[in-house]
XYZ file of C-alpha atoms in Angstrom:
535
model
C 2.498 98.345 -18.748
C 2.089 94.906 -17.249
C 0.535 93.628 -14.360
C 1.205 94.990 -10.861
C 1.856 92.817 -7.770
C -0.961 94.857 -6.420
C -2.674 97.943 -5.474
C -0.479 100.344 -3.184
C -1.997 102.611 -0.881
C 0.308 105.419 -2.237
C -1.251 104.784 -5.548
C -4.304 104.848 -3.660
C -3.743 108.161 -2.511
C -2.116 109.624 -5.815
C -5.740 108.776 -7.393
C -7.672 111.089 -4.708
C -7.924 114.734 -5.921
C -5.897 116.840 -3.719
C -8.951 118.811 -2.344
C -9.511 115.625 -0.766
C -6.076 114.979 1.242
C -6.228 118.479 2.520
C -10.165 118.024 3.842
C -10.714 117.824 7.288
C -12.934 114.721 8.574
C -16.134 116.889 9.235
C -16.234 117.829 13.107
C -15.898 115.909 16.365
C -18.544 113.227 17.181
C -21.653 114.790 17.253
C -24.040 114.539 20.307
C -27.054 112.232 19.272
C -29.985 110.988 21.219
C -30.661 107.530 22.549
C -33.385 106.806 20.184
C -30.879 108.018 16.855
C -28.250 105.871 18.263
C -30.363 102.455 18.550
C -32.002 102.858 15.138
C -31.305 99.404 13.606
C -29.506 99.549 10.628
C -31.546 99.076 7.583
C -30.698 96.760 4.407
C -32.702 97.068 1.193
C -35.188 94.084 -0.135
C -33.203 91.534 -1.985
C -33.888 90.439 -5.632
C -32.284 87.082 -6.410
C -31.558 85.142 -9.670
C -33.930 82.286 -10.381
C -34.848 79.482 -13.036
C -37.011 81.174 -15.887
C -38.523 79.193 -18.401
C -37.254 80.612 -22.002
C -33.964 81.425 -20.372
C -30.909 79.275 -20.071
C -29.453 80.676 -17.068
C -31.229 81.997 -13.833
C -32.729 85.288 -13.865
C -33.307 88.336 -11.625
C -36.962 88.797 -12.869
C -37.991 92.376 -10.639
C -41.314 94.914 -11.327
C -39.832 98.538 -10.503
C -42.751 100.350 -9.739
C -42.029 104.260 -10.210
C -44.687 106.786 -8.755
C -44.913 109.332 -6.068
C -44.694 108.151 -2.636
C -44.512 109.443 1.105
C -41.483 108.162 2.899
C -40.486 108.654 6.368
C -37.113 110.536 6.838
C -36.268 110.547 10.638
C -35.783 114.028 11.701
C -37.806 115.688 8.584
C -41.131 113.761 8.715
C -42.695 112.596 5.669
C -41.979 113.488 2.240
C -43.167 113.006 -1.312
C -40.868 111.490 -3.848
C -40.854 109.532 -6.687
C -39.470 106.344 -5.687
C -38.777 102.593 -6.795
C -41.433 100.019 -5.169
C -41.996 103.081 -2.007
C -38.602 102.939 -0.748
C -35.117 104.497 -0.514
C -33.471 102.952 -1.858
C -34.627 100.278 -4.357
C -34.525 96.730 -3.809
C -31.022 95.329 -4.548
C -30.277 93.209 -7.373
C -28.168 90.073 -7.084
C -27.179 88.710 -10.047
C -23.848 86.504 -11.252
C -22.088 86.849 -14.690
C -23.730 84.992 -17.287
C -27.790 85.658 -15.841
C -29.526 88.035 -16.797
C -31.922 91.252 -15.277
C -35.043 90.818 -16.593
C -37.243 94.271 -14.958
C -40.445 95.711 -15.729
C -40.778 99.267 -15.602
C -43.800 100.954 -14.492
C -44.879 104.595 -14.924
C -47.048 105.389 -12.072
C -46.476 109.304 -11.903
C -48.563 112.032 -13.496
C -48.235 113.572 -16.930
C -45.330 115.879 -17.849
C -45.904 119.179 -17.482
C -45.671 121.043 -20.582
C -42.091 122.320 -21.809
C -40.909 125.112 -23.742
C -37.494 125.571 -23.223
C -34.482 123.829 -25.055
C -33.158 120.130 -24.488
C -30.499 121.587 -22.373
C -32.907 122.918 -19.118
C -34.943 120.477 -17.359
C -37.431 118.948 -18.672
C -40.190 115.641 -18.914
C -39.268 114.937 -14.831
C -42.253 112.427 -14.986
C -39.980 109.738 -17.725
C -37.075 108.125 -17.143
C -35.391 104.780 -18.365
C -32.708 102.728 -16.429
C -28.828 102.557 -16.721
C -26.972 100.049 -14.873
C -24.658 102.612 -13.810
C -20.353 100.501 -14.250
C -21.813 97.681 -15.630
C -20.000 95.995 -19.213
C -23.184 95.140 -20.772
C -25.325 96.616 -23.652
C -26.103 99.899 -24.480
C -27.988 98.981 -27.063
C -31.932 97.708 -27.662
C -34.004 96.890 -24.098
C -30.748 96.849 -22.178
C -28.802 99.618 -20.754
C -29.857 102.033 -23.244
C -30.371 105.766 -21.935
C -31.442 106.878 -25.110
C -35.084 105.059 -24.398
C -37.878 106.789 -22.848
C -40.374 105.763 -20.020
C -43.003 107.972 -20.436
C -46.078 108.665 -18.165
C -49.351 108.314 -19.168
C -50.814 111.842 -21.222
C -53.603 113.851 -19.683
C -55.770 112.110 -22.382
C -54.887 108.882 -20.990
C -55.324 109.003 -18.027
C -59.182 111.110 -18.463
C -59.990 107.701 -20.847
C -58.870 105.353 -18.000
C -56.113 103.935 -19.584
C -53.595 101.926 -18.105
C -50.077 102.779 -16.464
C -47.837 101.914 -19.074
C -44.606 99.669 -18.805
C -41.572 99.133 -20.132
C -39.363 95.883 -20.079
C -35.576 95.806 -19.143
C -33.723 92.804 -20.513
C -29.932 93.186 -19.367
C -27.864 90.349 -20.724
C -24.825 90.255 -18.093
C -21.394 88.678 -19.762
C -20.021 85.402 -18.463
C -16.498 87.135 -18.001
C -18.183 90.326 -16.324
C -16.486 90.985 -12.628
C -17.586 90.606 -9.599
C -18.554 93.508 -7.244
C -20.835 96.194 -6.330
C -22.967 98.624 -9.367
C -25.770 100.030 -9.025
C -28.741 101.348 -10.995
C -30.525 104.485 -11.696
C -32.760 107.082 -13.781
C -30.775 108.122 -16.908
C -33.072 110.500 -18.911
C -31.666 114.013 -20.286
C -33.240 116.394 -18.317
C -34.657 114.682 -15.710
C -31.698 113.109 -13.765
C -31.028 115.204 -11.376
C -34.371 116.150 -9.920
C -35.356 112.030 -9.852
C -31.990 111.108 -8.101
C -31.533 113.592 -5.567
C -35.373 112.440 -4.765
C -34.457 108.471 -3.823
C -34.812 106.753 -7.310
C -31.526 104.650 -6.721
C -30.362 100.867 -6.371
C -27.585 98.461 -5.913
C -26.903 95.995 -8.363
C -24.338 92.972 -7.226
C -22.454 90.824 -9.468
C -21.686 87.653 -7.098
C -18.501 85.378 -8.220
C -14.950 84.652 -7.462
C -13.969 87.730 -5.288
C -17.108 86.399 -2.608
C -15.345 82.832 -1.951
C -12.466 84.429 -0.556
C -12.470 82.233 2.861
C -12.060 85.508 5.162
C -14.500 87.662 2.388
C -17.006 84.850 2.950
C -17.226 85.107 6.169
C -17.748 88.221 7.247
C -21.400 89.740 7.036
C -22.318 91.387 3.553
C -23.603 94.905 3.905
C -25.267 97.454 1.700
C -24.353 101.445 2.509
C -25.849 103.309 0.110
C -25.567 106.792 0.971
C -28.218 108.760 -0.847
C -28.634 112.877 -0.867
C -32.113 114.065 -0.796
C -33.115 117.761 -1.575
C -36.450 118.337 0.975
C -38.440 121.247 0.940
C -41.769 121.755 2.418
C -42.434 118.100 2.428
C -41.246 117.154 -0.705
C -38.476 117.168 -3.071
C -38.813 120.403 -5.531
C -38.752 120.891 -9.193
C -35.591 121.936 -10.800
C -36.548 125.432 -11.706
C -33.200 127.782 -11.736
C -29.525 127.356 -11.636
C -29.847 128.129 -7.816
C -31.764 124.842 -7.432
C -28.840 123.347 -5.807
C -27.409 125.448 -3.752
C -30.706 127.082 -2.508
C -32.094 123.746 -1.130
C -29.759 122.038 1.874
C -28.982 118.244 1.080
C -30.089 115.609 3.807
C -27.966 112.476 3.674
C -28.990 109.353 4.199
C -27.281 105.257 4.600
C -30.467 102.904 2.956
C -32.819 105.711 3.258
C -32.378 106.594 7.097
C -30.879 109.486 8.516
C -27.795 108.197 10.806
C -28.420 104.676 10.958
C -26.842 103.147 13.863
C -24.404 99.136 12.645
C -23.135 97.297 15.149
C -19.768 95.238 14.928
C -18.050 93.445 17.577
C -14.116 93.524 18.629
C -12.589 91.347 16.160
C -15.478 90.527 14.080
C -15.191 91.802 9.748
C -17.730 93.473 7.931
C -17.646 94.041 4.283
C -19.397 97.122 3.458
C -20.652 97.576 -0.370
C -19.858 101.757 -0.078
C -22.254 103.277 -2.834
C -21.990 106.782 -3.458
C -25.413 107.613 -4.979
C -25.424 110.675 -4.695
C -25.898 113.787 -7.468
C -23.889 116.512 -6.147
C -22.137 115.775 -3.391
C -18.497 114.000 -3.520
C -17.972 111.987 -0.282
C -14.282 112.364 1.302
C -14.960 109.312 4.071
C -13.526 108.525 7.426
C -14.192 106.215 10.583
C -13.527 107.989 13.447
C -14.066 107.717 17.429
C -13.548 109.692 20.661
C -9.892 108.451 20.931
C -8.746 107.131 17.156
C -10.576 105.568 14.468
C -11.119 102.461 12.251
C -9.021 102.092 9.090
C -10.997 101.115 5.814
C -9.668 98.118 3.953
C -10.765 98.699 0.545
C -10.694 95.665 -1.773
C -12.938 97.147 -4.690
C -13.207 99.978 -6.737
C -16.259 100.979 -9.240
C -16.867 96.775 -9.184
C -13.302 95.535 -9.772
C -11.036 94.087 -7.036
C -8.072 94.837 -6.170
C -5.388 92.057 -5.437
C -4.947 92.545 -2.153
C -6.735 94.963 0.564
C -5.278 98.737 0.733
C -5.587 99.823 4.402
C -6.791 103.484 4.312
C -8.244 106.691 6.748
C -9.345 108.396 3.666
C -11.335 107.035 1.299
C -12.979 109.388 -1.564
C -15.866 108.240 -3.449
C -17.281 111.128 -6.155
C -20.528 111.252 -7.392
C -21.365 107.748 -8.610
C -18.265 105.679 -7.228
C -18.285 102.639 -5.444
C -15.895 100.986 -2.816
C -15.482 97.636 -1.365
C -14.274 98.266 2.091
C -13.536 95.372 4.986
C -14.092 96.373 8.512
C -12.201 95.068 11.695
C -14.273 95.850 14.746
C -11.179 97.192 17.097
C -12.215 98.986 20.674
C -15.098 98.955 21.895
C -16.756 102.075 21.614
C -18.792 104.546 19.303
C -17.633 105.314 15.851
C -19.148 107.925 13.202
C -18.671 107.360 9.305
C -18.056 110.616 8.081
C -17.835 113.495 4.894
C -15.949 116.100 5.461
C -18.736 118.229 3.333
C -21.644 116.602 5.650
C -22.670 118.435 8.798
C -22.917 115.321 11.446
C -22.056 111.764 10.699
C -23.936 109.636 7.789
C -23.997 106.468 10.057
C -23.137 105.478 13.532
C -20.741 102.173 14.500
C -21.259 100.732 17.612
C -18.157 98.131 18.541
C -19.560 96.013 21.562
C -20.271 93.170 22.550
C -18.472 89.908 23.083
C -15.468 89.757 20.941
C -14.417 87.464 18.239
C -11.968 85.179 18.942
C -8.897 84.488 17.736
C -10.209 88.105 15.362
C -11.208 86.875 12.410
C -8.662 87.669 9.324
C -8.209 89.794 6.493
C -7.213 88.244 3.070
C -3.906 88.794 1.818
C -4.308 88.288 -1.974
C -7.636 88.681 -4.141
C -8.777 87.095 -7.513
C -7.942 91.203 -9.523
C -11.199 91.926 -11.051
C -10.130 92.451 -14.355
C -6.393 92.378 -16.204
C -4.748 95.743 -16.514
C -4.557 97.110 -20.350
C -0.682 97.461 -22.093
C 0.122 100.961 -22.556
C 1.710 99.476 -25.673
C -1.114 98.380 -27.830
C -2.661 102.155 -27.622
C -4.065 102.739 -30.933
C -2.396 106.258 -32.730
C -0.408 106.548 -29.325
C -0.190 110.634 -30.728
C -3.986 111.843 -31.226
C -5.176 110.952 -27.620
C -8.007 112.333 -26.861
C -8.890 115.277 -24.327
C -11.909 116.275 -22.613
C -11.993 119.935 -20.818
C -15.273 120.275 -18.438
C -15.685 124.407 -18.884
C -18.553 126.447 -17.608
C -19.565 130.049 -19.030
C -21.874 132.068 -16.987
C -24.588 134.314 -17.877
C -24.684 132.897 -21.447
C -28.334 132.599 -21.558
C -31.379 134.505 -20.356
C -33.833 132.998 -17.871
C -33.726 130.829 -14.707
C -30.931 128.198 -16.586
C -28.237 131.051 -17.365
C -24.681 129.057 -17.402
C -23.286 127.238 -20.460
C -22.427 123.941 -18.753
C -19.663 122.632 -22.073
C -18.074 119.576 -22.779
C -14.482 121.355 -24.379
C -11.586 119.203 -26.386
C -11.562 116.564 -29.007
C -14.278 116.841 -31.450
C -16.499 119.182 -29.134
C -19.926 120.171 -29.983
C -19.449 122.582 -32.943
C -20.661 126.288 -32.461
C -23.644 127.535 -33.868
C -21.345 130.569 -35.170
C -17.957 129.152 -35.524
C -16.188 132.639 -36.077
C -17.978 134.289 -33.035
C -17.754 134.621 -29.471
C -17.508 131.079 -28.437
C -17.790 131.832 -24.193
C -21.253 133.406 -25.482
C -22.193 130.600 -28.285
C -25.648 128.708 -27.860
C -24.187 125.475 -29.025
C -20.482 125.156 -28.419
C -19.275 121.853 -26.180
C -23.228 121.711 -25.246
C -24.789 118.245 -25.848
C -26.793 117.878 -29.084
C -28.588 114.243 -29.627
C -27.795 114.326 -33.325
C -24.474 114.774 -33.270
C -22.113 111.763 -32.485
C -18.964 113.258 -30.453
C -16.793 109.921 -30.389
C -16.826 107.136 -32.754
C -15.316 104.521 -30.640
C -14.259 101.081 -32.575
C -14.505 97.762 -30.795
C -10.794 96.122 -30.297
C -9.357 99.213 -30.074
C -7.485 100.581 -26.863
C -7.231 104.481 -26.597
C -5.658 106.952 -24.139
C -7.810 109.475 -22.808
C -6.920 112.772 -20.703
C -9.825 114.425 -18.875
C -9.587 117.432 -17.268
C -11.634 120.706 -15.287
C -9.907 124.241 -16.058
C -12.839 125.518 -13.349
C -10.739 127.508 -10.862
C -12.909 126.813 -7.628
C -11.535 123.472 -5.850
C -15.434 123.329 -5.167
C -16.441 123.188 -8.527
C -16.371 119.154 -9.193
C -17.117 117.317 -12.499
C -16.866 113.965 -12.563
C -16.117 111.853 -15.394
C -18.640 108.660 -16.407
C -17.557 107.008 -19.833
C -21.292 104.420 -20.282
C -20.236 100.282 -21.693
C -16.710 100.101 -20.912
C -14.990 100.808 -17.828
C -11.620 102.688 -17.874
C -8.210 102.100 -16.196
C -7.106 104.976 -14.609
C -3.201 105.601 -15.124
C -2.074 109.240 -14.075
C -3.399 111.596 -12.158
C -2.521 115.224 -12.352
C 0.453 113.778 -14.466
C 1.757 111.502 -11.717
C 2.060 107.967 -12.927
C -0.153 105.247 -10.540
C 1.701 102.560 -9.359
C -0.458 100.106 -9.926
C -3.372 101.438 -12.151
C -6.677 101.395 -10.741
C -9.823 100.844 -12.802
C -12.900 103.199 -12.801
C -16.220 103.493 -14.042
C -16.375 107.234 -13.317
C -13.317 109.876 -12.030
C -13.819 112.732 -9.522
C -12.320 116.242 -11.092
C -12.437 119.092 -8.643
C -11.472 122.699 -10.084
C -8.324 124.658 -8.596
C -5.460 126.393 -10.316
C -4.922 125.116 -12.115
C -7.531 122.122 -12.012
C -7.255 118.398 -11.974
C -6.720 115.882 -14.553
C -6.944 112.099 -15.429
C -5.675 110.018 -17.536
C -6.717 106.743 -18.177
C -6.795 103.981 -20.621
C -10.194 102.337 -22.479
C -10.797 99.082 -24.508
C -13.863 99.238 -26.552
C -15.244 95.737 -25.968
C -18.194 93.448 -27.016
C -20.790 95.971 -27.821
C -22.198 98.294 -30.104
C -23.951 100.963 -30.110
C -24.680 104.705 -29.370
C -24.067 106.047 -25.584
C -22.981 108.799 -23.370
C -19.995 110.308 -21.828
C -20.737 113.311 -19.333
C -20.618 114.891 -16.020
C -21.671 113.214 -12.726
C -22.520 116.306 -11.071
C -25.972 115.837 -12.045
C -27.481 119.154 -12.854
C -24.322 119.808 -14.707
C -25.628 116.763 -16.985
C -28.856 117.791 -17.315
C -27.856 121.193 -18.793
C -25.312 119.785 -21.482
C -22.157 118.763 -19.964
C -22.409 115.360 -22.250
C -21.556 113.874 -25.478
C -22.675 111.470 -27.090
C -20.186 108.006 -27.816
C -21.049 105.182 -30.404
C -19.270 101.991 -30.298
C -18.806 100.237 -33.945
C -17.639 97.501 -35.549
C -13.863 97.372 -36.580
């Protein structure tokens, strides 16, 4: 498969799971009071790339400070939640290829509480680590290795005095790496979910070529990242049953306020870095007003742009996604950003004011953020490999009692091999000493993922860590162009969806993860474990 003249908006739309073309836009405009509407809309602190002695490029030197906090969520008071540096989200991080993230970790919450259950419940929700969630860098060492721990200080510790402990992050970023929007997060097993759905969250940008873009320049540079707390009684709760989820409603916010209110004048752009960091929640988007909406021009997906701008009314970002939209103020009036899951509207656009004139433009073309892959030089084009997200229930006794599997090419192995395998302990469930995938570097493969869940509402996700993947059917439709990902919504059906994609392993070695973004999924075994070698 060569290169494409460009991505299509049919090929656009062939990529979106077909729960998502059938899903209604949420409501009309909701009803909101004067003081909601003039909120200002918020952007997070900025971390910029400087001259550091020792290094020969500029660095983004930043102290992430993790500890219980009490934020202000408009419309639910104050809550406590562990948070980077007291705010939702964390400051962003802009970086270009070839600098580096230099960032000090440190543990400010209490010690663990004890745990007796297995790897696969929840577990240690006071350590975390980082991952640089899309990024082509290291998973190896100090960089974006998930495998470390952060741990808090012991009881012991902290009754002798001792100091809050840190941990240094040295992220080496690739002087070919694209340009566009990633962002970071908490990566422990067994701890994601609870930490995520509580604010810990930030955007990392990669500046370069796709930013000069006369008409990209130009118009203002935005952050959305729309975040999904779980509040209850004032704080987010422990992850204590499988009903954790469901039993606690989601609040959604844009940079850590409820409904934040942008304003955008006729004819004026916006580029809006769309993050979807949220853990359970997959966002089916649209811009709409009292009499028609605002199309999206997207011109990035999971970091990579496009080579020209795609003109949509639906966009769909799953758990963990990214888009690069462009935003042409049109009437004046009030527009709502909306999920059709949400109840109300995540953010409010007001167009007013005086407008720009002559409008300012949209680009035509776009540098593409990375060079498609050649369905010819697939390595044994006949033993493709196949994930199958599967989920038993009632498998095991207690709060935690669904088997949460990882099904397909070399699953997990059963602890009884000749038994019942929908009642095995083991079987497709994540084990940290057993390697899944060994993955050599200059190879290209051809993966199909799939869900055989038969509830459209049952998502899973797909995140392959180090190397981002090129996504090539969907459902068995060919894309026309291919569109790379970092991670690929799944949702359940009969029978449920697939993807196909294809991977280069590139650059780096070492051991990683492939899993579920639904994050409690994740943190009960729905992952395997990948490691990268040498050829």
């Amino acid at each position: 498969m060569g290169e494409s003249s460009g991505i299509s908006r049919r090929s656009l739309l062939k990529a979106i799971p077909v729960a998502g073309l059938a899903a209604a836009p949420g409501g009309t405009l909701a009803g909101q009071s004067a003081a909601a509407a003039t909120a200002p809309f918020p952007q997070p602190a900025v971390s910029a790339a400087r001259p550091v002695p020792g290094f020969a490029s500029p660095v983004v030197e930043e102290t992430l400070d993790v500890r219980f906090t009490d934020v202000s969520v408009p419309g639910y008071g104050r809550i406590t939640t562990r948070t980077y540096n007291g705010t939702i989200p964390g400051p962003t991080l802009r970086v270009r290829a070839g600098q580096t993230l230099r960032l000090t970790h440190v543990n400010g919450l209490p010690p663990n509480p004890p745990h007796t259950g297995g790897h696969n419940t929840p577990h240690h929700p006071n350590s975390f680590n980082l991952h640089t969630h899309g990024m082509h860098v290291s998973p190896s060492g100090c960089a974006d290795n998930v495998l470390r721990e952060f741990a808090p200080r012991t009881a012991d510790e902290v009754a002798a005095g001792a100091a809050e402990p840190r941990y240094v992050s040295t992220v080496h970023v690739p002087a070919d790496h694209p340009a566009g929007t990633y962002w970071y997060h908490p990566h422990l097993h067994g701890s994601i979910a609870e930490q995520i759905v509580g604010g810990m969250a930030g955007v990392i940008v990669v500046e370069g070529d796709v930013d000069e873009v006369p008409e990209i320049r130009a118009a203002a540079d935005l952050v959305v990242c729309v975040g999904e707390l779980k509040v209850k009684d004032g704080r987010v709760p422990a992850f204590t049953s499988g009903g954790w989820v469901t039993g606690v409603p989601s609040v959604f916010t844009v940079n850590g306020t409820v409904n934040p209110t942008l304003r955008l004048r006729p004819g004026e752009v916006q580029r809006w870095r769309l993050v979807a960091a949220t853990a359970f929640t997959v966002l089916r988007l649209r811009l709409v007003g009292e009499r028609g909406g605002l199309p999206m021009h997207q011109i990035a997906q999971d970091g990579v742009a496009f080579r020209r701008p795609v003109a949509l009314n639906l966009l769909e970002l799953a758990m963990g996604n990214r888009a690069d939209v462009l935003i042409r103020g049109g009437a004046p009036g009030r527009y709502e950003l909306r999920a059709a899951a949400v109840t109300g509207p995540l953010m409010t656009v007001e167009v007013a004011g005086e407008p720009v004139e002559p409008p300012m433009e949209l680009p035509a073309s776009l540098p593409q953020g990375r060079p498609f892959l050649d369905e010819r030089d697939v390595a044994n084009p006949d033993a493709d490999r196949e994930v199958v997200f599967h989920a038993d229930a009632g498998v095991f006794p207690g709060a935690f009692p669904n088997a949460f599997r990882v099904l397909g090419t070399n699953a997990t192995p059963a602890a009884d091999p000749h038994g019942d395998l929908a009642r095995d302990p083991a079987y497709g469930l994540f084990d940290p000493g057993h390697t899944n995938h060994t993955l050599r570097l200059g190879t290209v493969e051809r993966w199909t993922v799939r869900t055989d869940e038969t509830l459209p509402a049952h998502g899973h996700p797909f995140h392959l860590h180090t190397n981002q993947v090129l996504l090539t059917h969907r459902n068995g439709e060919r894309l026309d162009p291919p569109i790379w990902h970092d991670t690929i919504g799944l949702a359940g059906g009969r029978p449920g969806e697939s993807a196909t994609f294809l991977v280069a392993y590139e650059d780096f070695t070492g051991r990683t993860i492939a899993h579920c973004h639904q994050l409690h999924h994740e943190d009960l075994g729905m992952m395997q474990t990948v490691e990268y070698v040498d050829p």
